[in-house]
């Protein structure tokens, strides 16, 4: 059973007023695309709070960054996709203004800028690692599979390669086949996580994905070997 996230929130239900403001601002300011909407922010915030309870860090920084990390959200096939996290970090600081200390502002900027997988940044502060891990965990498990399918459909990609759906004898091409994204990116995420708590959740969510692939393989008559 997955780490009981709700059980870890006993001291975090009364979020700070600034975090509430950030949530309200994100609700009206973010441009939702497939896989990145307010429900995604809700999940990332919830998991970030679970990771904070296990790992520590500046709670206010983590909450604000979690709510504001997708203010500028570009589709996966957009030519400036890799710039989105930096643009989001800049937009977040403009909104924060003087509400946080200079040190906190720097941590928020880092946490938002460096959460992106495609941008290739590496988080250094604990706060940035937690926000990054929370965002990456949302790409795994049942929800991660649903987001992958939603995004592939929105981009008009085929569901899977008919002859080799699990990339057994070919390199994954997630620009053509939706399911290939699991092998091109998602299965690589656990080794890129930064906190022990996130790694424990990832292990459980990967097992869910493995079960799905096994069931799909049975239905296709092409066994998934793992």
PDB file of C-alpha atoms in Angstrom:
ATOM      1  CA  UNK A   1       0.000   0.000   0.000  1.00  0.00           C
ATOM      2  CA  UNK A   2       1.346   3.422  -0.959  1.00  0.00           C
ATOM      3  CA  UNK A   3       2.864   5.589   1.744  1.00  0.00           C
ATOM      4  CA  UNK A   4      -0.123   7.018   3.609  1.00  0.00           C
ATOM      5  CA  UNK A   5       0.115  10.597   2.390  1.00  0.00           C
ATOM      6  CA  UNK A   6      -3.030  11.782   4.164  1.00  0.00           C
ATOM      7  CA  UNK A   7      -1.766  10.431   7.492  1.00  0.00           C
ATOM      8  CA  UNK A   8       1.278  12.660   7.276  1.00  0.00           C
ATOM      9  CA  UNK A   9      -0.683  15.892   7.001  1.00  0.00           C
ATOM     10  CA  UNK A  10      -1.673  16.283  10.646  1.00  0.00           C
ATOM     11  CA  UNK A  11       0.365  19.451  11.080  1.00  0.00           C
ATOM     12  CA  UNK A  12      -0.046  20.856   7.574  1.00  0.00           C
ATOM     13  CA  UNK A  13      -3.784  21.306   7.139  1.00  0.00           C
ATOM     14  CA  UNK A  14      -3.635  24.942   8.243  1.00  0.00           C
ATOM     15  CA  UNK A  15      -1.579  26.197   5.310  1.00  0.00           C
ATOM     16  CA  UNK A  16      -0.080  29.647   5.555  1.00  0.00           C
ATOM     17  CA  UNK A  17      -1.976  32.641   4.262  1.00  0.00           C
ATOM     18  CA  UNK A  18       0.691  33.241   1.621  1.00  0.00           C
ATOM     19  CA  UNK A  19       0.297  29.664   0.397  1.00  0.00           C
ATOM     20  CA  UNK A  20      -3.466  30.199   0.190  1.00  0.00           C
ATOM     21  CA  UNK A  21      -2.877  33.335  -1.837  1.00  0.00           C
ATOM     22  CA  UNK A  22      -0.482  31.483  -4.118  1.00  0.00           C
ATOM     23  CA  UNK A  23      -3.044  28.751  -4.669  1.00  0.00           C
ATOM     24  CA  UNK A  24      -5.723  31.303  -5.557  1.00  0.00           C
ATOM     25  CA  UNK A  25      -3.358  33.105  -7.899  1.00  0.00           C
ATOM     26  CA  UNK A  26      -2.322  29.883  -9.637  1.00  0.00           C
ATOM     27  CA  UNK A  27      -5.963  28.961 -10.165  1.00  0.00           C
ATOM     28  CA  UNK A  28      -6.532  32.115 -12.217  1.00  0.00           C
ATOM     29  CA  UNK A  29      -3.085  32.637 -13.754  1.00  0.00           C
ATOM     30  CA  UNK A  30      -1.907  29.258 -15.046  1.00  0.00           C
ATOM     31  CA  UNK A  31      -2.650  28.208 -18.628  1.00  0.00           C
ATOM     32  CA  UNK A  32      -3.701  24.572 -18.277  1.00  0.00           C
ATOM     33  CA  UNK A  33      -2.621  22.025 -20.884  1.00  0.00           C
ATOM     34  CA  UNK A  34      -2.967  18.244 -21.041  1.00  0.00           C
ATOM     35  CA  UNK A  35      -1.531  16.771 -17.850  1.00  0.00           C
ATOM     36  CA  UNK A  36      -0.917  20.186 -16.288  1.00  0.00           C
ATOM     37  CA  UNK A  37      -3.984  21.665 -14.641  1.00  0.00           C
ATOM     38  CA  UNK A  38      -5.168  22.702 -11.194  1.00  0.00           C
ATOM     39  CA  UNK A  39      -5.645  19.065 -10.209  1.00  0.00           C
ATOM     40  CA  UNK A  40      -1.948  18.520 -10.961  1.00  0.00           C
ATOM     41  CA  UNK A  41      -1.031  21.429  -8.683  1.00  0.00           C
ATOM     42  CA  UNK A  42      -3.247  20.025  -5.930  1.00  0.00           C
ATOM     43  CA  UNK A  43      -1.481  16.671  -6.117  1.00  0.00           C
ATOM     44  CA  UNK A  44       2.009  18.166  -6.285  1.00  0.00           C
ATOM     45  CA  UNK A  45       1.263  20.365  -3.267  1.00  0.00           C
ATOM     46  CA  UNK A  46      -0.132  17.433  -1.286  1.00  0.00           C
ATOM     47  CA  UNK A  47       2.862  15.206  -2.000  1.00  0.00           C
ATOM     48  CA  UNK A  48       5.294  18.073  -1.384  1.00  0.00           C
ATOM     49  CA  UNK A  49       3.784  18.471   2.076  1.00  0.00           C
ATOM     50  CA  UNK A  50       4.217  14.769   2.717  1.00  0.00           C
ATOM     51  CA  UNK A  51       7.855  14.977   1.667  1.00  0.00           C
ATOM     52  CA  UNK A  52       8.342  18.076   3.843  1.00  0.00           C
ATOM     53  CA  UNK A  53       7.049  16.163   6.867  1.00  0.00           C
ATOM     54  CA  UNK A  54       9.642  13.458   6.242  1.00  0.00           C
ATOM     55  CA  UNK A  55      12.554  15.571   5.041  1.00  0.00           C
ATOM     56  CA  UNK A  56      12.148  19.060   6.533  1.00  0.00           C
ATOM     57  CA  UNK A  57      12.963  22.388   4.862  1.00  0.00           C
ATOM     58  CA  UNK A  58      11.231  25.765   4.697  1.00  0.00           C
ATOM     59  CA  UNK A  59       7.549  24.894   4.555  1.00  0.00           C
ATOM     60  CA  UNK A  60       6.425  28.268   3.199  1.00  0.00           C
ATOM     61  CA  UNK A  61       8.938  28.121   0.346  1.00  0.00           C
ATOM     62  CA  UNK A  62       7.878  24.584  -0.554  1.00  0.00           C
ATOM     63  CA  UNK A  63       4.166  25.399  -0.507  1.00  0.00           C
ATOM     64  CA  UNK A  64       4.446  28.579  -2.547  1.00  0.00           C
ATOM     65  CA  UNK A  65       6.758  26.950  -5.090  1.00  0.00           C
ATOM     66  CA  UNK A  66       4.472  23.926  -5.401  1.00  0.00           C
ATOM     67  CA  UNK A  67       1.460  26.113  -6.153  1.00  0.00           C
ATOM     68  CA  UNK A  68       3.309  28.378  -8.596  1.00  0.00           C
ATOM     69  CA  UNK A  69       5.625  25.950 -10.383  1.00  0.00           C
ATOM     70  CA  UNK A  70       3.538  25.797 -13.582  1.00  0.00           C
ATOM     71  CA  UNK A  71       2.547  29.445 -14.030  1.00  0.00           C
ATOM     72  CA  UNK A  72       4.015  29.371 -17.539  1.00  0.00           C
ATOM     73  CA  UNK A  73       3.078  26.013 -18.979  1.00  0.00           C
ATOM     74  CA  UNK A  74       3.971  25.288 -22.591  1.00  0.00           C
ATOM     75  CA  UNK A  75       2.870  22.153 -24.508  1.00  0.00           C
ATOM     76  CA  UNK A  76       5.429  19.369 -24.785  1.00  0.00           C
ATOM     77  CA  UNK A  77       5.904  20.031 -28.513  1.00  0.00           C
ATOM     78  CA  UNK A  78       6.384  23.802 -28.074  1.00  0.00           C
ATOM     79  CA  UNK A  79       9.806  25.049 -29.313  1.00  0.00           C
ATOM     80  CA  UNK A  80      10.379  26.971 -26.060  1.00  0.00           C
ATOM     81  CA  UNK A  81       9.270  24.150 -23.779  1.00  0.00           C
ATOM     82  CA  UNK A  82      12.638  24.068 -21.978  1.00  0.00           C
ATOM     83  CA  UNK A  83      12.274  27.716 -20.985  1.00  0.00           C
ATOM     84  CA  UNK A  84       8.919  27.246 -19.257  1.00  0.00           C
ATOM     85  CA  UNK A  85      10.249  26.578 -15.764  1.00  0.00           C
ATOM     86  CA  UNK A  86      12.508  29.644 -15.829  1.00  0.00           C
ATOM     87  CA  UNK A  87       9.621  31.784 -17.070  1.00  0.00           C
ATOM     88  CA  UNK A  88       7.428  30.329 -14.305  1.00  0.00           C
ATOM     89  CA  UNK A  89      10.066  31.160 -11.683  1.00  0.00           C
ATOM     90  CA  UNK A  90      10.299  34.736 -12.945  1.00  0.00           C
ATOM     91  CA  UNK A  91       6.507  35.102 -12.930  1.00  0.00           C
ATOM     92  CA  UNK A  92       6.345  33.711  -9.390  1.00  0.00           C
ATOM     93  CA  UNK A  93       8.852  36.255  -8.094  1.00  0.00           C
ATOM     94  CA  UNK A  94       6.931  39.080  -9.750  1.00  0.00           C
ATOM     95  CA  UNK A  95       3.793  37.937  -7.935  1.00  0.00           C
ATOM     96  CA  UNK A  96       5.555  37.394  -4.583  1.00  0.00           C
ATOM     97  CA  UNK A  97       7.064  40.851  -4.585  1.00  0.00           C
ATOM     98  CA  UNK A  98       8.011  41.790  -1.014  1.00  0.00           C
ATOM     99  CA  UNK A  99       5.889  39.124   0.689  1.00  0.00           C
ATOM    100  CA  UNK A 100       8.938  36.898   1.366  1.00  0.00           C
ATOM    101  CA  UNK A 101      12.522  37.491   2.445  1.00  0.00           C
ATOM    102  CA  UNK A 102      15.251  37.691  -0.181  1.00  0.00           C
ATOM    103  CA  UNK A 103      16.532  34.291   0.892  1.00  0.00           C
ATOM    104  CA  UNK A 104      13.102  32.714   0.536  1.00  0.00           C
ATOM    105  CA  UNK A 105      12.598  34.362  -2.844  1.00  0.00           C
ATOM    106  CA  UNK A 106      15.828  32.801  -4.049  1.00  0.00           C
ATOM    107  CA  UNK A 107      14.741  29.384  -2.832  1.00  0.00           C
ATOM    108  CA  UNK A 108      11.344  29.713  -4.528  1.00  0.00           C
ATOM    109  CA  UNK A 109      13.023  30.691  -7.786  1.00  0.00           C
ATOM    110  CA  UNK A 110      15.369  27.702  -7.616  1.00  0.00           C
ATOM    111  CA  UNK A 111      12.596  25.269  -6.689  1.00  0.00           C
ATOM    112  CA  UNK A 112      10.438  26.347  -9.622  1.00  0.00           C
ATOM    113  CA  UNK A 113      13.178  26.730 -12.210  1.00  0.00           C
ATOM    114  CA  UNK A 114      14.878  23.439 -11.395  1.00  0.00           C
ATOM    115  CA  UNK A 115      11.820  21.192 -11.132  1.00  0.00           C
ATOM    116  CA  UNK A 116      11.704  20.722 -14.893  1.00  0.00           C
ATOM    117  CA  UNK A 117      12.816  17.399 -16.398  1.00  0.00           C
ATOM    118  CA  UNK A 118      13.187  18.776 -19.923  1.00  0.00           C
ATOM    119  CA  UNK A 119      15.229  21.826 -18.880  1.00  0.00           C
ATOM    120  CA  UNK A 120      17.949  19.650 -17.370  1.00  0.00           C
ATOM    121  CA  UNK A 121      18.470  21.717 -14.216  1.00  0.00           C
ATOM    122  CA  UNK A 122      19.685  20.041 -11.014  1.00  0.00           C
ATOM    123  CA  UNK A 123      18.100  21.199  -7.727  1.00  0.00           C
ATOM    124  CA  UNK A 124      20.540  21.929  -4.919  1.00  0.00           C
ATOM    125  CA  UNK A 125      18.514  23.149  -1.935  1.00  0.00           C
ATOM    126  CA  UNK A 126      16.335  20.762   0.045  1.00  0.00           C
ATOM    127  CA  UNK A 127      13.275  22.836  -0.850  1.00  0.00           C
ATOM    128  CA  UNK A 128      14.018  22.567  -4.572  1.00  0.00           C
ATOM    129  CA  UNK A 129      14.618  18.824  -4.272  1.00  0.00           C
ATOM    130  CA  UNK A 130      11.257  18.339  -2.556  1.00  0.00           C
ATOM    131  CA  UNK A 131       9.293  20.320  -5.150  1.00  0.00           C
ATOM    132  CA  UNK A 132      11.128  18.543  -7.959  1.00  0.00           C
ATOM    133  CA  UNK A 133      10.427  15.131  -6.425  1.00  0.00           C
ATOM    134  CA  UNK A 134       6.752  15.926  -5.852  1.00  0.00           C
ATOM    135  CA  UNK A 135       6.342  16.992  -9.471  1.00  0.00           C
ATOM    136  CA  UNK A 136       8.116  13.914 -10.804  1.00  0.00           C
ATOM    137  CA  UNK A 137       6.095  11.552  -8.621  1.00  0.00           C
ATOM    138  CA  UNK A 138       2.952  12.874 -10.288  1.00  0.00           C
ATOM    139  CA  UNK A 139       4.234  11.393 -13.546  1.00  0.00           C
ATOM    140  CA  UNK A 140       4.262   7.903 -12.019  1.00  0.00           C
ATOM    141  CA  UNK A 141       1.592   5.419 -10.957  1.00  0.00           C
ATOM    142  CA  UNK A 142      -2.026   5.346 -12.085  1.00  0.00           C
ATOM    143  CA  UNK A 143      -2.272   9.112 -12.423  1.00  0.00           C
ATOM    144  CA  UNK A 144       0.994   9.215 -14.322  1.00  0.00           C
ATOM    145  CA  UNK A 145      -0.348   6.713 -16.839  1.00  0.00           C
ATOM    146  CA  UNK A 146      -3.561   8.710 -17.238  1.00  0.00           C
ATOM    147  CA  UNK A 147      -1.578  11.915 -17.809  1.00  0.00           C
ATOM    148  CA  UNK A 148       0.590  10.144 -20.391  1.00  0.00           C
ATOM    149  CA  UNK A 149      -2.442   8.895 -22.293  1.00  0.00           C
ATOM    150  CA  UNK A 150      -4.149  12.292 -22.096  1.00  0.00           C
ATOM    151  CA  UNK A 151      -1.084  14.087 -23.419  1.00  0.00           C
ATOM    152  CA  UNK A 152      -0.497  11.590 -26.204  1.00  0.00           C
ATOM    153  CA  UNK A 153      -4.101  11.912 -27.314  1.00  0.00           C
ATOM    154  CA  UNK A 154      -3.945  15.706 -27.235  1.00  0.00           C
ATOM    155  CA  UNK A 155      -0.850  15.607 -29.445  1.00  0.00           C
ATOM    156  CA  UNK A 156      -2.403  13.132 -31.863  1.00  0.00           C
ATOM    157  CA  UNK A 157       0.108  10.339 -31.203  1.00  0.00           C
ATOM    158  CA  UNK A 158      -0.585   6.644 -31.758  1.00  0.00           C
ATOM    159  CA  UNK A 159      -1.245   4.665 -28.581  1.00  0.00           C
ATOM    160  CA  UNK A 160       1.581   2.151 -29.087  1.00  0.00           C
ATOM    161  CA  UNK A 161       3.725   0.415 -31.677  1.00  0.00           C
ATOM    162  CA  UNK A 162       1.724  -2.521 -33.000  1.00  0.00           C
ATOM    163  CA  UNK A 163       4.602  -4.946 -33.391  1.00  0.00           C
ATOM    164  CA  UNK A 164       6.724  -3.934 -30.392  1.00  0.00           C
ATOM    165  CA  UNK A 165       4.583  -2.012 -27.883  1.00  0.00           C
ATOM    166  CA  UNK A 166       7.124  -2.354 -25.038  1.00  0.00           C
ATOM    167  CA  UNK A 167      10.255  -1.244 -26.930  1.00  0.00           C
ATOM    168  CA  UNK A 168      11.792  -4.692 -26.674  1.00  0.00           C
ATOM    169  CA  UNK A 169      13.854  -4.520 -29.879  1.00  0.00           C
ATOM    170  CA  UNK A 170      13.740  -0.801 -30.720  1.00  0.00           C
ATOM    171  CA  UNK A 171      14.508   2.526 -29.121  1.00  0.00           C
ATOM    172  CA  UNK A 172      11.442   4.285 -27.663  1.00  0.00           C
ATOM    173  CA  UNK A 173      10.034   7.127 -29.751  1.00  0.00           C
ATOM    174  CA  UNK A 174       7.521   9.042 -27.649  1.00  0.00           C
ATOM    175  CA  UNK A 175       7.156  11.636 -30.381  1.00  0.00           C
ATOM    176  CA  UNK A 176       5.197   9.002 -32.317  1.00  0.00           C
ATOM    177  CA  UNK A 177       3.904   6.447 -29.799  1.00  0.00           C
ATOM    178  CA  UNK A 178       2.274   7.470 -26.511  1.00  0.00           C
ATOM    179  CA  UNK A 179       3.223   4.334 -24.569  1.00  0.00           C
ATOM    180  CA  UNK A 180       6.873   4.798 -25.517  1.00  0.00           C
ATOM    181  CA  UNK A 181       6.959   7.743 -23.083  1.00  0.00           C
ATOM    182  CA  UNK A 182       6.906   5.229 -20.231  1.00  0.00           C
ATOM    183  CA  UNK A 183      10.196   3.780 -21.451  1.00  0.00           C
ATOM    184  CA  UNK A 184      11.750   7.007 -22.752  1.00  0.00           C
ATOM    185  CA  UNK A 185      11.202   8.964 -19.540  1.00  0.00           C
ATOM    186  CA  UNK A 186       8.946   7.666 -16.785  1.00  0.00           C
ATOM    187  CA  UNK A 187      10.856   4.533 -15.848  1.00  0.00           C
ATOM    188  CA  UNK A 188      13.989   6.702 -15.524  1.00  0.00           C
ATOM    189  CA  UNK A 189      12.458   9.048 -12.971  1.00  0.00           C
ATOM    190  CA  UNK A 190      12.975   6.992  -9.779  1.00  0.00           C
ATOM    191  CA  UNK A 191      16.768   7.127 -10.132  1.00  0.00           C
ATOM    192  CA  UNK A 192      16.503  10.905 -10.556  1.00  0.00           C
ATOM    193  CA  UNK A 193      14.666  11.513  -7.289  1.00  0.00           C
ATOM    194  CA  UNK A 194      16.449  13.271  -4.449  1.00  0.00           C
ATOM    195  CA  UNK A 195      14.720  12.260  -1.203  1.00  0.00           C
ATOM    196  CA  UNK A 196      14.281   8.926   0.512  1.00  0.00           C
ATOM    197  CA  UNK A 197      10.558   9.491   1.043  1.00  0.00           C
ATOM    198  CA  UNK A 198      10.046  10.137  -2.674  1.00  0.00           C
ATOM    199  CA  UNK A 199      11.967   7.011  -3.611  1.00  0.00           C
ATOM    200  CA  UNK A 200       9.687   4.903  -1.413  1.00  0.00           C
ATOM    201  CA  UNK A 201       6.589   6.311  -3.086  1.00  0.00           C
ATOM    202  CA  UNK A 202       8.150   5.852  -6.534  1.00  0.00           C
ATOM    203  CA  UNK A 203       8.795   2.173  -5.887  1.00  0.00           C
ATOM    204  CA  UNK A 204       5.115   1.641  -5.148  1.00  0.00           C
ATOM    205  CA  UNK A 205       3.960   3.635  -8.157  1.00  0.00           C
ATOM    206  CA  UNK A 206       6.309   1.853 -10.547  1.00  0.00           C
ATOM    207  CA  UNK A 207       4.770  -1.438  -9.397  1.00  0.00           C
ATOM    208  CA  UNK A 208       1.338  -0.113 -10.424  1.00  0.00           C
ATOM    209  CA  UNK A 209       2.676   0.742 -13.871  1.00  0.00           C
ATOM    210  CA  UNK A 210       4.328  -2.667 -14.234  1.00  0.00           C
ATOM    211  CA  UNK A 211       0.998  -4.333 -13.420  1.00  0.00           C
ATOM    212  CA  UNK A 212      -0.725  -2.240 -16.101  1.00  0.00           C
ATOM    213  CA  UNK A 213       1.861  -3.150 -18.721  1.00  0.00           C
ATOM    214  CA  UNK A 214       1.580  -6.829 -17.825  1.00  0.00           C
ATOM    215  CA  UNK A 215      -2.208  -6.693 -18.225  1.00  0.00           C
ATOM    216  CA  UNK A 216      -1.872  -4.818 -21.521  1.00  0.00           C
ATOM    217  CA  UNK A 217       0.604  -7.369 -22.786  1.00  0.00           C
ATOM    218  CA  UNK A 218      -1.788 -10.203 -21.935  1.00  0.00           C
ATOM    219  CA  UNK A 219      -4.596  -8.499 -23.855  1.00  0.00           C
ATOM    220  CA  UNK A 220      -2.384  -7.828 -26.864  1.00  0.00           C
ATOM    221  CA  UNK A 221      -0.940 -11.318 -26.899  1.00  0.00           C
ATOM    222  CA  UNK A 222       2.530  -9.813 -26.513  1.00  0.00           C
ATOM    223  CA  UNK A 223       3.784 -10.544 -22.974  1.00  0.00           C
ATOM    224  CA  UNK A 224       5.486  -7.734 -21.118  1.00  0.00           C
ATOM    225  CA  UNK A 225       8.806  -9.002 -19.791  1.00  0.00           C
ATOM    226  CA  UNK A 226       9.714  -6.051 -17.587  1.00  0.00           C
TER     227      UNK A 226
END
